[in-house]
């Protein structure tokens, strides 16, 4: 690398995750075009590692009305950044600090009467009405009230509304099988959900929002839409529907640099355990990124990177902090940019390619980068 231009500061980190907010904006536009209802942009897990506050702002400017997160802590990060849009947090437990959630006007999801009561008590302490949404299980057997206790939960919520401690602004559920091309389990969930909404109305609740659809359903199953779809994966470019392409774009680009080049003879064992032995004389390139940065260790011997337009193999075992490429006869110079993740359309590996090679979801790839990788947002509003 050269530093001839003294006015250009040298980078502190060689490893960069570039988050393109134009891609996020285009993905949101696609989801909104297809679904035509309100969008809750789910920014849990630091927006799949893209930066929750940045993505929340982009999503809201692109037309999302709600933000969704798993925990109160995640919601507070958004509020601390000055975001005033409605936020739903769904992993709420009576043993969490609920007062701060109520005080910050976060809609708290309740999946049982115990949680609802705890939220109501927090509201009394804070001296405010707590916003609540009720979660029904429609066949996932994960979170949510089972159908047989749903009635009881709705009645308790109606009572709390009467007492002025809570206001129920939504009823929601999550789909177990939206990515499955066979829609029958989605239809069953829709039937259960509609029955659950009916029970809520009969109990005297008037939930303004009814939402069931995740990304896959928002793009494929109009019967699930309700008043709002609740999307994460699709916003980040993940195609969640098996065998379908909705022209979503990944927003993450991961780059590093070549920091060493060396010529080695045939028969050179490379890295831990000599898992790779050079078949002929070649050049090896060292890249200072490894599994502790979020490059799956299992990509060793399978994955490829792009340097100057050429695909080059990652060879040997990936170390915690570094990996090695066999550059063969390709022209590679010290300091060259190494594209680890980029655009499939440009011949670069993308998160789906990594996921297929190592047997995980693209979700795992996007959420696994460590803070050691410097994140840079581009095309922010
Ligand atoms: C993560 C999550 C979503 C988003 O699901 P995608 O398939 O990523 O769109 C929606 N709702 C809940 C409850 C979630 O946990």
Tab-separated table of C-alpha atoms and ligand atoms in Angstrom:
chain	number	residue	atom	x	y	z
A	1	UNK	CA	0.000	0.000	0.000
A	2	UNK	CA	1.157	3.509	-0.634
A	3	UNK	CA	0.540	6.542	1.494
A	4	UNK	CA	1.933	9.095	-0.930
A	5	UNK	CA	-1.000	11.405	-0.420
A	6	UNK	CA	-0.421	12.639	3.110
A	7	UNK	CA	-3.887	14.193	3.284
A	8	UNK	CA	-5.538	10.765	3.068
A	9	UNK	CA	-5.584	9.245	6.540
A	10	UNK	CA	-4.441	5.646	6.707
A	11	UNK	CA	-7.164	3.167	7.636
A	12	UNK	CA	-7.045	1.865	11.178
A	13	UNK	CA	-8.602	-1.427	10.189
A	14	UNK	CA	-7.836	-3.446	7.085
A	15	UNK	CA	-11.154	-5.271	7.327
A	16	UNK	CA	-14.269	-3.377	6.358
A	17	UNK	CA	-17.935	-4.205	6.185
A	18	UNK	CA	-19.552	-1.694	3.875
A	19	UNK	CA	-23.308	-1.418	4.348
A	20	UNK	CA	-25.102	-0.003	1.330
A	21	UNK	CA	-28.283	1.709	2.431
A	22	UNK	CA	-29.441	2.078	-1.167
A	23	UNK	CA	-29.714	-1.720	-1.306
A	24	UNK	CA	-31.744	-1.695	1.910
A	25	UNK	CA	-33.971	1.039	0.492
A	26	UNK	CA	-34.549	-0.915	-2.737
A	27	UNK	CA	-35.374	-4.093	-0.800
A	28	UNK	CA	-37.908	-2.204	1.293
A	29	UNK	CA	-39.443	-0.716	-1.847
A	30	UNK	CA	-39.882	-4.241	-3.250
A	31	UNK	CA	-41.519	-5.513	-0.075
A	32	UNK	CA	-43.865	-2.530	0.029
A	33	UNK	CA	-44.747	-2.867	-3.658
A	34	UNK	CA	-45.648	-6.521	-3.255
A	35	UNK	CA	-47.481	-6.349	0.075
A	36	UNK	CA	-49.150	-2.938	-0.097
A	37	UNK	CA	-49.736	-2.839	3.676
A	38	UNK	CA	-47.787	-1.249	6.529
A	39	UNK	CA	-44.265	-2.471	7.156
A	40	UNK	CA	-42.636	-3.221	10.478
A	41	UNK	CA	-38.900	-3.212	9.771
A	42	UNK	CA	-37.279	-5.722	12.104
A	43	UNK	CA	-33.887	-4.436	13.246
A	44	UNK	CA	-33.111	-7.058	15.889
A	45	UNK	CA	-29.544	-8.299	16.384
A	46	UNK	CA	-28.177	-4.880	15.408
A	47	UNK	CA	-30.167	-5.135	12.170
A	48	UNK	CA	-28.461	-8.453	11.350
A	49	UNK	CA	-25.169	-6.677	11.995
A	50	UNK	CA	-25.881	-3.794	9.604
A	51	UNK	CA	-26.331	-1.253	12.421
A	52	UNK	CA	-29.752	-0.981	14.050
A	53	UNK	CA	-29.929	2.800	14.314
A	54	UNK	CA	-28.769	3.429	10.746
A	55	UNK	CA	-31.085	0.779	9.299
A	56	UNK	CA	-34.024	1.998	11.390
A	57	UNK	CA	-33.575	5.507	9.987
A	58	UNK	CA	-33.278	4.227	6.427
A	59	UNK	CA	-36.315	1.983	6.841
A	60	UNK	CA	-38.450	4.785	8.242
A	61	UNK	CA	-37.406	7.144	5.458
A	62	UNK	CA	-38.238	4.382	2.958
A	63	UNK	CA	-41.774	4.123	4.307
A	64	UNK	CA	-41.690	1.649	7.192
A	65	UNK	CA	-44.158	2.696	9.905
A	66	UNK	CA	-42.989	0.437	12.716
A	67	UNK	CA	-39.726	-0.981	14.010
A	68	UNK	CA	-39.472	-4.442	15.538
A	69	UNK	CA	-36.852	-5.760	17.961
A	70	UNK	CA	-36.483	-8.756	20.225
A	71	UNK	CA	-35.567	-7.055	23.489
A	72	UNK	CA	-36.270	-3.871	25.417
A	73	UNK	CA	-32.535	-3.205	25.400
A	74	UNK	CA	-32.575	-3.129	21.596
A	75	UNK	CA	-35.564	-0.780	21.625
A	76	UNK	CA	-33.787	1.552	24.038
A	77	UNK	CA	-30.828	1.843	21.690
A	78	UNK	CA	-33.213	3.222	19.048
A	79	UNK	CA	-34.911	5.608	21.478
A	80	UNK	CA	-31.516	6.835	22.741
A	81	UNK	CA	-30.641	7.716	19.156
A	82	UNK	CA	-33.726	9.925	19.031
A	83	UNK	CA	-35.963	7.602	17.018
A	84	UNK	CA	-39.586	8.293	17.949
A	85	UNK	CA	-41.369	5.865	15.601
A	86	UNK	CA	-43.483	3.064	17.113
A	87	UNK	CA	-41.351	0.135	18.282
A	88	UNK	CA	-42.494	-3.355	19.250
A	89	UNK	CA	-40.277	-5.544	21.459
A	90	UNK	CA	-41.380	-9.167	21.732
A	91	UNK	CA	-39.158	-11.006	24.156
A	92	UNK	CA	-40.632	-9.522	27.277
A	93	UNK	CA	-40.502	-11.241	30.605
A	94	UNK	CA	-41.761	-10.168	34.030
A	95	UNK	CA	-38.161	-10.535	35.241
A	96	UNK	CA	-36.926	-7.800	32.811
A	97	UNK	CA	-36.806	-4.114	33.672
A	98	UNK	CA	-40.230	-3.203	32.279
A	99	UNK	CA	-40.563	0.328	33.679
A	100	UNK	CA	-37.940	1.675	31.324
A	101	UNK	CA	-39.822	0.117	28.413
A	102	UNK	CA	-43.082	1.765	29.421
A	103	UNK	CA	-41.377	5.099	30.105
A	104	UNK	CA	-39.847	5.047	26.628
A	105	UNK	CA	-43.121	4.303	24.949
A	106	UNK	CA	-42.135	0.893	23.627
A	107	UNK	CA	-44.933	-1.487	22.712
A	108	UNK	CA	-44.341	-4.555	24.854
A	109	UNK	CA	-45.480	-7.924	23.619
A	110	UNK	CA	-47.246	-10.185	26.088
A	111	UNK	CA	-47.586	-13.924	25.620
A	112	UNK	CA	-49.202	-14.721	28.942
A	113	UNK	CA	-51.228	-13.164	31.739
A	114	UNK	CA	-48.250	-13.020	34.077
A	115	UNK	CA	-46.320	-10.776	31.685
A	116	UNK	CA	-49.384	-8.630	31.035
A	117	UNK	CA	-49.858	-8.069	34.779
A	118	UNK	CA	-46.191	-7.170	35.198
A	119	UNK	CA	-46.470	-4.623	32.385
A	120	UNK	CA	-49.622	-3.182	33.960
A	121	UNK	CA	-47.822	-2.870	37.311
A	122	UNK	CA	-44.903	-1.131	35.601
A	123	UNK	CA	-47.401	1.280	34.032
A	124	UNK	CA	-48.797	2.129	37.454
A	125	UNK	CA	-45.299	2.788	38.801
A	126	UNK	CA	-44.407	4.957	35.799
A	127	UNK	CA	-47.743	6.730	35.838
A	128	UNK	CA	-48.444	6.062	32.163
A	129	UNK	CA	-50.545	3.741	30.045
A	130	UNK	CA	-48.412	0.907	28.701
A	131	UNK	CA	-48.736	-0.010	25.063
A	132	UNK	CA	-49.135	-3.740	24.638
A	133	UNK	CA	-49.428	-6.239	21.807
A	134	UNK	CA	-50.584	-9.797	22.376
A	135	UNK	CA	-48.818	-12.765	20.820
A	136	UNK	CA	-50.802	-15.817	19.786
A	137	UNK	CA	-49.206	-19.126	18.839
A	138	UNK	CA	-50.541	-20.320	15.483
A	139	UNK	CA	-48.639	-23.567	15.175
A	140	UNK	CA	-44.989	-22.774	15.725
A	141	UNK	CA	-44.904	-23.871	19.362
A	142	UNK	CA	-42.252	-21.259	20.050
A	143	UNK	CA	-43.475	-18.025	21.623
A	144	UNK	CA	-47.074	-16.965	21.967
A	145	UNK	CA	-50.139	-17.917	23.950
A	146	UNK	CA	-51.520	-21.333	23.070
A	147	UNK	CA	-55.063	-21.150	21.648
A	148	UNK	CA	-56.531	-22.605	24.876
A	149	UNK	CA	-55.194	-19.756	27.033
A	150	UNK	CA	-55.635	-17.003	24.436
A	151	UNK	CA	-59.158	-16.219	25.591
A	152	UNK	CA	-57.960	-15.751	29.170
A	153	UNK	CA	-55.128	-13.462	28.006
A	154	UNK	CA	-57.522	-11.327	25.932
A	155	UNK	CA	-59.929	-10.981	28.872
A	156	UNK	CA	-57.099	-9.960	31.211
A	157	UNK	CA	-55.938	-7.401	28.647
A	158	UNK	CA	-59.448	-6.000	28.275
A	159	UNK	CA	-59.684	-5.674	32.054
A	160	UNK	CA	-56.338	-3.850	32.187
A	161	UNK	CA	-57.533	-1.535	29.410
A	162	UNK	CA	-60.621	-0.759	31.490
A	163	UNK	CA	-58.367	0.028	34.445
A	164	UNK	CA	-56.341	2.358	32.224
A	165	UNK	CA	-53.012	0.606	32.766
A	166	UNK	CA	-52.543	-0.807	29.260
A	167	UNK	CA	-53.677	-0.116	25.724
A	168	UNK	CA	-53.654	-3.053	23.309
A	169	UNK	CA	-52.475	-1.757	19.945
A	170	UNK	CA	-51.909	-5.066	18.247
A	171	UNK	CA	-52.391	-8.786	18.026
A	172	UNK	CA	-49.748	-10.838	16.273
A	173	UNK	CA	-48.293	-14.252	15.562
A	174	UNK	CA	-45.322	-15.782	13.763
A	175	UNK	CA	-45.313	-18.346	10.955
A	176	UNK	CA	-43.415	-21.616	11.221
A	177	UNK	CA	-43.498	-22.549	7.546
A	178	UNK	CA	-43.714	-19.513	5.280
A	179	UNK	CA	-40.624	-20.558	3.313
A	180	UNK	CA	-42.209	-23.872	2.478
A	181	UNK	CA	-43.504	-23.794	-1.097
A	182	UNK	CA	-46.528	-25.840	0.037
A	183	UNK	CA	-48.907	-23.255	1.490
A	184	UNK	CA	-51.196	-25.508	3.568
A	185	UNK	CA	-49.516	-24.836	6.915
A	186	UNK	CA	-49.655	-21.102	6.184
A	187	UNK	CA	-53.383	-21.428	5.500
A	188	UNK	CA	-53.857	-23.255	8.801
A	189	UNK	CA	-51.960	-20.507	10.619
A	190	UNK	CA	-54.074	-17.824	8.943
A	191	UNK	CA	-57.237	-19.632	10.036
A	192	UNK	CA	-55.959	-19.870	13.617
A	193	UNK	CA	-54.888	-16.242	13.563
A	194	UNK	CA	-58.242	-14.999	12.296
A	195	UNK	CA	-59.974	-17.041	14.968
A	196	UNK	CA	-57.643	-15.478	17.559
A	197	UNK	CA	-58.384	-11.961	16.311
A	198	UNK	CA	-62.095	-12.788	16.619
A	199	UNK	CA	-61.587	-13.857	20.238
A	200	UNK	CA	-59.748	-10.588	20.948
A	201	UNK	CA	-62.569	-8.522	19.420
A	202	UNK	CA	-65.177	-10.505	21.383
A	203	UNK	CA	-63.245	-9.761	24.557
A	204	UNK	CA	-63.668	-6.079	23.797
A	205	UNK	CA	-60.199	-5.351	22.447
A	206	UNK	CA	-59.751	-3.177	19.377
A	207	UNK	CA	-56.216	-3.918	18.207
A	208	UNK	CA	-55.315	-1.441	15.462
A	209	UNK	CA	-52.597	-3.752	14.147
A	210	UNK	CA	-52.898	-7.419	13.219
A	211	UNK	CA	-49.687	-8.902	11.898
A	212	UNK	CA	-48.556	-12.391	11.029
A	213	UNK	CA	-46.355	-12.216	7.936
A	214	UNK	CA	-42.561	-12.483	8.028
A	215	UNK	CA	-40.428	-11.860	4.921
A	216	UNK	CA	-41.393	-15.001	3.071
A	217	UNK	CA	-45.100	-14.485	3.688
A	218	UNK	CA	-44.901	-10.773	2.858
A	219	UNK	CA	-43.575	-11.701	-0.582
A	220	UNK	CA	-45.709	-14.774	-1.241
A	221	UNK	CA	-48.872	-15.098	0.850
A	222	UNK	CA	-51.328	-12.170	0.699
A	223	UNK	CA	-53.762	-13.974	3.023
A	224	UNK	CA	-51.281	-13.396	5.855
A	225	UNK	CA	-50.938	-9.637	5.469
A	226	UNK	CA	-53.398	-8.272	8.031
A	227	UNK	CA	-52.661	-4.577	8.599
A	228	UNK	CA	-48.892	-4.971	8.503
A	229	UNK	CA	-46.025	-7.257	7.488
A	230	UNK	CA	-43.062	-7.760	9.789
A	231	UNK	CA	-39.833	-8.223	7.853
A	232	UNK	CA	-36.164	-8.698	8.586
A	233	UNK	CA	-34.319	-11.108	6.259
A	234	UNK	CA	-35.681	-9.610	3.036
A	235	UNK	CA	-34.607	-6.108	4.080
A	236	UNK	CA	-31.046	-7.398	4.287
A	237	UNK	CA	-31.245	-9.138	0.900
A	238	UNK	CA	-31.836	-12.714	2.010
A	239	UNK	CA	-34.113	-14.697	-0.298
A	240	UNK	CA	-36.030	-16.757	2.234
A	241	UNK	CA	-38.457	-18.502	-0.095
A	242	UNK	CA	-36.939	-21.721	-1.336
A	243	UNK	CA	-36.547	-21.677	-5.110
A	244	UNK	CA	-37.807	-18.114	-5.557
A	245	UNK	CA	-35.944	-14.950	-6.508
A	246	UNK	CA	-37.514	-11.667	-5.494
A	247	UNK	CA	-34.540	-9.643	-6.743
A	248	UNK	CA	-33.472	-8.674	-3.266
A	249	UNK	CA	-29.935	-7.364	-2.874
A	250	UNK	CA	-27.469	-7.973	-0.104
A	251	UNK	CA	-26.399	-4.749	1.562
A	252	UNK	CA	-23.146	-6.103	3.003
A	253	UNK	CA	-19.771	-5.939	1.274
A	254	UNK	CA	-16.798	-7.383	3.158
A	255	UNK	CA	-13.286	-6.473	2.122
A	256	UNK	CA	-9.752	-6.908	3.386
A	257	UNK	CA	-6.242	-6.442	1.985
A	258	UNK	CA	-3.299	-8.613	0.983
A	259	UNK	CA	-0.590	-8.058	3.591
A	260	UNK	CA	1.970	-10.645	2.495
A	261	UNK	CA	2.867	-12.455	-0.700
A	262	UNK	CA	5.338	-15.303	-0.918
A	263	UNK	CA	6.495	-17.710	-3.562
A	264	UNK	CA	6.572	-21.320	-2.384
A	265	UNK	CA	7.639	-24.561	-4.065
A	266	UNK	CA	5.393	-27.528	-4.832
A	267	UNK	CA	4.674	-29.656	-1.768
A	268	UNK	CA	4.465	-26.765	0.727
A	269	UNK	CA	2.078	-27.495	3.609
A	270	UNK	CA	-0.061	-24.462	4.390
A	271	UNK	CA	-1.473	-23.448	7.784
A	272	UNK	CA	-2.545	-25.511	10.806
A	273	UNK	CA	-2.340	-29.229	10.160
A	274	UNK	CA	-1.087	-28.602	6.614
A	275	UNK	CA	-4.646	-29.154	5.433
A	276	UNK	CA	-3.483	-27.865	2.041
A	277	UNK	CA	-0.296	-28.841	0.288
A	278	UNK	CA	0.641	-26.816	-2.791
A	279	UNK	CA	0.385	-29.029	-5.871
A	280	UNK	CA	2.976	-26.967	-7.731
A	281	UNK	CA	5.121	-23.894	-7.319
A	282	UNK	CA	2.837	-21.002	-6.548
A	283	UNK	CA	2.306	-17.728	-4.712
A	284	UNK	CA	0.461	-17.553	-1.395
A	285	UNK	CA	-1.289	-14.388	-0.201
A	286	UNK	CA	-1.963	-13.623	3.444
A	287	UNK	CA	-5.229	-11.872	4.359
A	288	UNK	CA	-5.648	-10.584	7.939
A	289	UNK	CA	-9.183	-11.816	8.602
A	290	UNK	CA	-10.303	-15.035	10.223
A	291	UNK	CA	-13.044	-16.865	12.016
A	292	UNK	CA	-13.033	-14.501	15.000
A	293	UNK	CA	-13.969	-11.758	12.532
A	294	UNK	CA	-16.872	-13.781	11.162
A	295	UNK	CA	-15.372	-15.709	8.255
A	296	UNK	CA	-16.641	-19.255	8.878
A	297	UNK	CA	-13.738	-21.586	9.689
A	298	UNK	CA	-15.334	-24.241	7.502
A	299	UNK	CA	-14.804	-22.064	4.411
A	300	UNK	CA	-11.151	-23.160	4.473
A	301	UNK	CA	-10.544	-25.244	1.353
A	302	UNK	CA	-13.997	-24.359	0.000
A	303	UNK	CA	-14.476	-20.620	-0.184
A	304	UNK	CA	-13.154	-18.140	-2.691
A	305	UNK	CA	-12.429	-14.437	-2.716
A	306	UNK	CA	-12.103	-11.944	-5.561
A	307	UNK	CA	-8.995	-9.850	-6.185
A	308	UNK	CA	-8.925	-7.598	-9.233
A	309	UNK	CA	-11.807	-9.510	-10.762
A	310	UNK	CA	-10.189	-12.952	-10.336
A	311	UNK	CA	-11.666	-15.641	-8.111
A	312	UNK	CA	-8.999	-17.157	-5.881
A	313	UNK	CA	-9.313	-20.076	-3.449
A	314	UNK	CA	-8.989	-19.866	0.329
A	315	UNK	CA	-6.600	-22.710	1.117
A	316	UNK	CA	-5.795	-24.628	4.279
A	317	UNK	CA	-7.410	-24.071	7.626
A	318	UNK	CA	-8.792	-20.599	8.327
A	319	UNK	CA	-7.136	-19.252	11.480
A	320	UNK	CA	-8.720	-17.044	14.096
A	321	UNK	CA	-7.263	-13.864	12.612
A	322	UNK	CA	-5.941	-14.734	9.180
A	323	UNK	CA	-6.366	-16.844	6.094
A	324	UNK	CA	-4.273	-17.789	3.080
A	325	UNK	CA	-5.050	-17.703	-0.638
A	326	UNK	CA	-3.347	-19.649	-3.401
A	327	UNK	CA	-3.085	-16.962	-6.051
A	328	UNK	CA	-1.378	-19.229	-8.604
A	329	UNK	CA	-0.420	-17.183	-11.634
A	330	UNK	CA	-2.924	-14.352	-11.040
A	331	UNK	CA	-1.524	-10.845	-10.769
A	332	UNK	CA	-1.814	-9.859	-7.131
A	333	UNK	CA	0.102	-7.054	-5.420
A	334	UNK	CA	0.704	-6.246	-1.800
A	335	UNK	CA	-2.160	-4.094	-0.499
A	336	UNK	CA	-4.647	-5.255	-3.126
A	337	UNK	CA	-8.255	-5.216	-2.001
A	338	UNK	CA	-9.683	-8.658	-1.247
A	339	UNK	CA	-13.440	-8.965	-1.726
A	340	UNK	CA	-14.746	-11.642	0.610
A	341	UNK	CA	-18.431	-10.793	0.164
A	342	UNK	CA	-19.881	-8.732	-2.625
A	343	UNK	CA	-22.339	-8.932	-5.461
A	344	UNK	CA	-23.184	-12.239	-7.045
A	345	UNK	CA	-24.068	-10.391	-10.255
A	346	UNK	CA	-20.456	-9.191	-10.424
A	347	UNK	CA	-19.072	-12.682	-9.902
A	348	UNK	CA	-18.278	-12.046	-6.240
A	349	UNK	CA	-19.195	-14.424	-3.406
A	350	UNK	CA	-22.301	-13.407	-1.472
A	351	UNK	CA	-23.649	-14.525	1.918
A	352	UNK	CA	-25.806	-17.184	0.246
A	353	UNK	CA	-22.703	-18.712	-1.349
A	354	UNK	CA	-20.917	-18.931	2.009
A	355	UNK	CA	-24.041	-20.291	3.659
A	356	UNK	CA	-24.380	-23.055	1.054
A	357	UNK	CA	-20.706	-23.997	1.342
A	358	UNK	CA	-20.694	-24.376	5.116
A	359	UNK	CA	-24.289	-25.507	5.715
A	360	UNK	CA	-25.714	-22.514	7.572
A	361	UNK	CA	-28.256	-19.790	6.781
A	362	UNK	CA	-27.239	-16.454	5.244
A	363	UNK	CA	-28.679	-15.076	8.499
A	364	UNK	CA	-25.783	-16.718	10.384
A	365	UNK	CA	-23.261	-15.170	8.008
A	366	UNK	CA	-24.686	-11.653	8.350
A	367	UNK	CA	-24.981	-11.768	12.140
A	368	UNK	CA	-21.545	-13.283	12.829
A	369	UNK	CA	-19.142	-10.404	12.167
A	370	UNK	CA	-17.215	-9.213	15.182
A	371	UNK	CA	-16.638	-5.625	16.207
A	372	UNK	CA	-13.078	-6.032	14.914
A	373	UNK	CA	-14.483	-5.550	11.408
A	374	UNK	CA	-14.928	-1.828	10.822
A	375	UNK	CA	-18.449	-1.085	9.631
A	376	UNK	CA	-18.992	1.768	7.212
A	377	UNK	CA	-22.431	2.874	6.084
A	378	UNK	CA	-22.762	4.313	2.594
A	379	UNK	CA	-25.740	6.065	0.975
A	380	UNK	CA	-27.323	7.027	4.274
A	381	UNK	CA	-30.208	9.433	3.962
B	1	LIG	C1	-37.002	-12.254	13.164
B	1	LIG	C2	-38.445	-12.087	13.250
B	1	LIG	C3	-39.172	-11.569	12.167
B	1	LIG	C4	-38.575	-11.350	10.822
B	1	LIG	O1	-38.562	-12.575	10.132
B	1	LIG	P1	-37.925	-12.652	8.660
B	1	LIG	O2	-38.235	-14.010	8.174
B	1	LIG	O3	-36.455	-12.433	8.863
B	1	LIG	O4	-38.553	-11.575	7.879
B	1	LIG	C5	-40.515	-11.322	12.355
B	1	LIG	N1	-41.121	-11.570	13.529
B	1	LIG	C6	-40.455	-12.089	14.574
B	1	LIG	C7	-41.183	-12.366	15.832
B	1	LIG	C8	-39.110	-12.372	14.475
B	1	LIG	O5	-38.461	-12.896	15.520
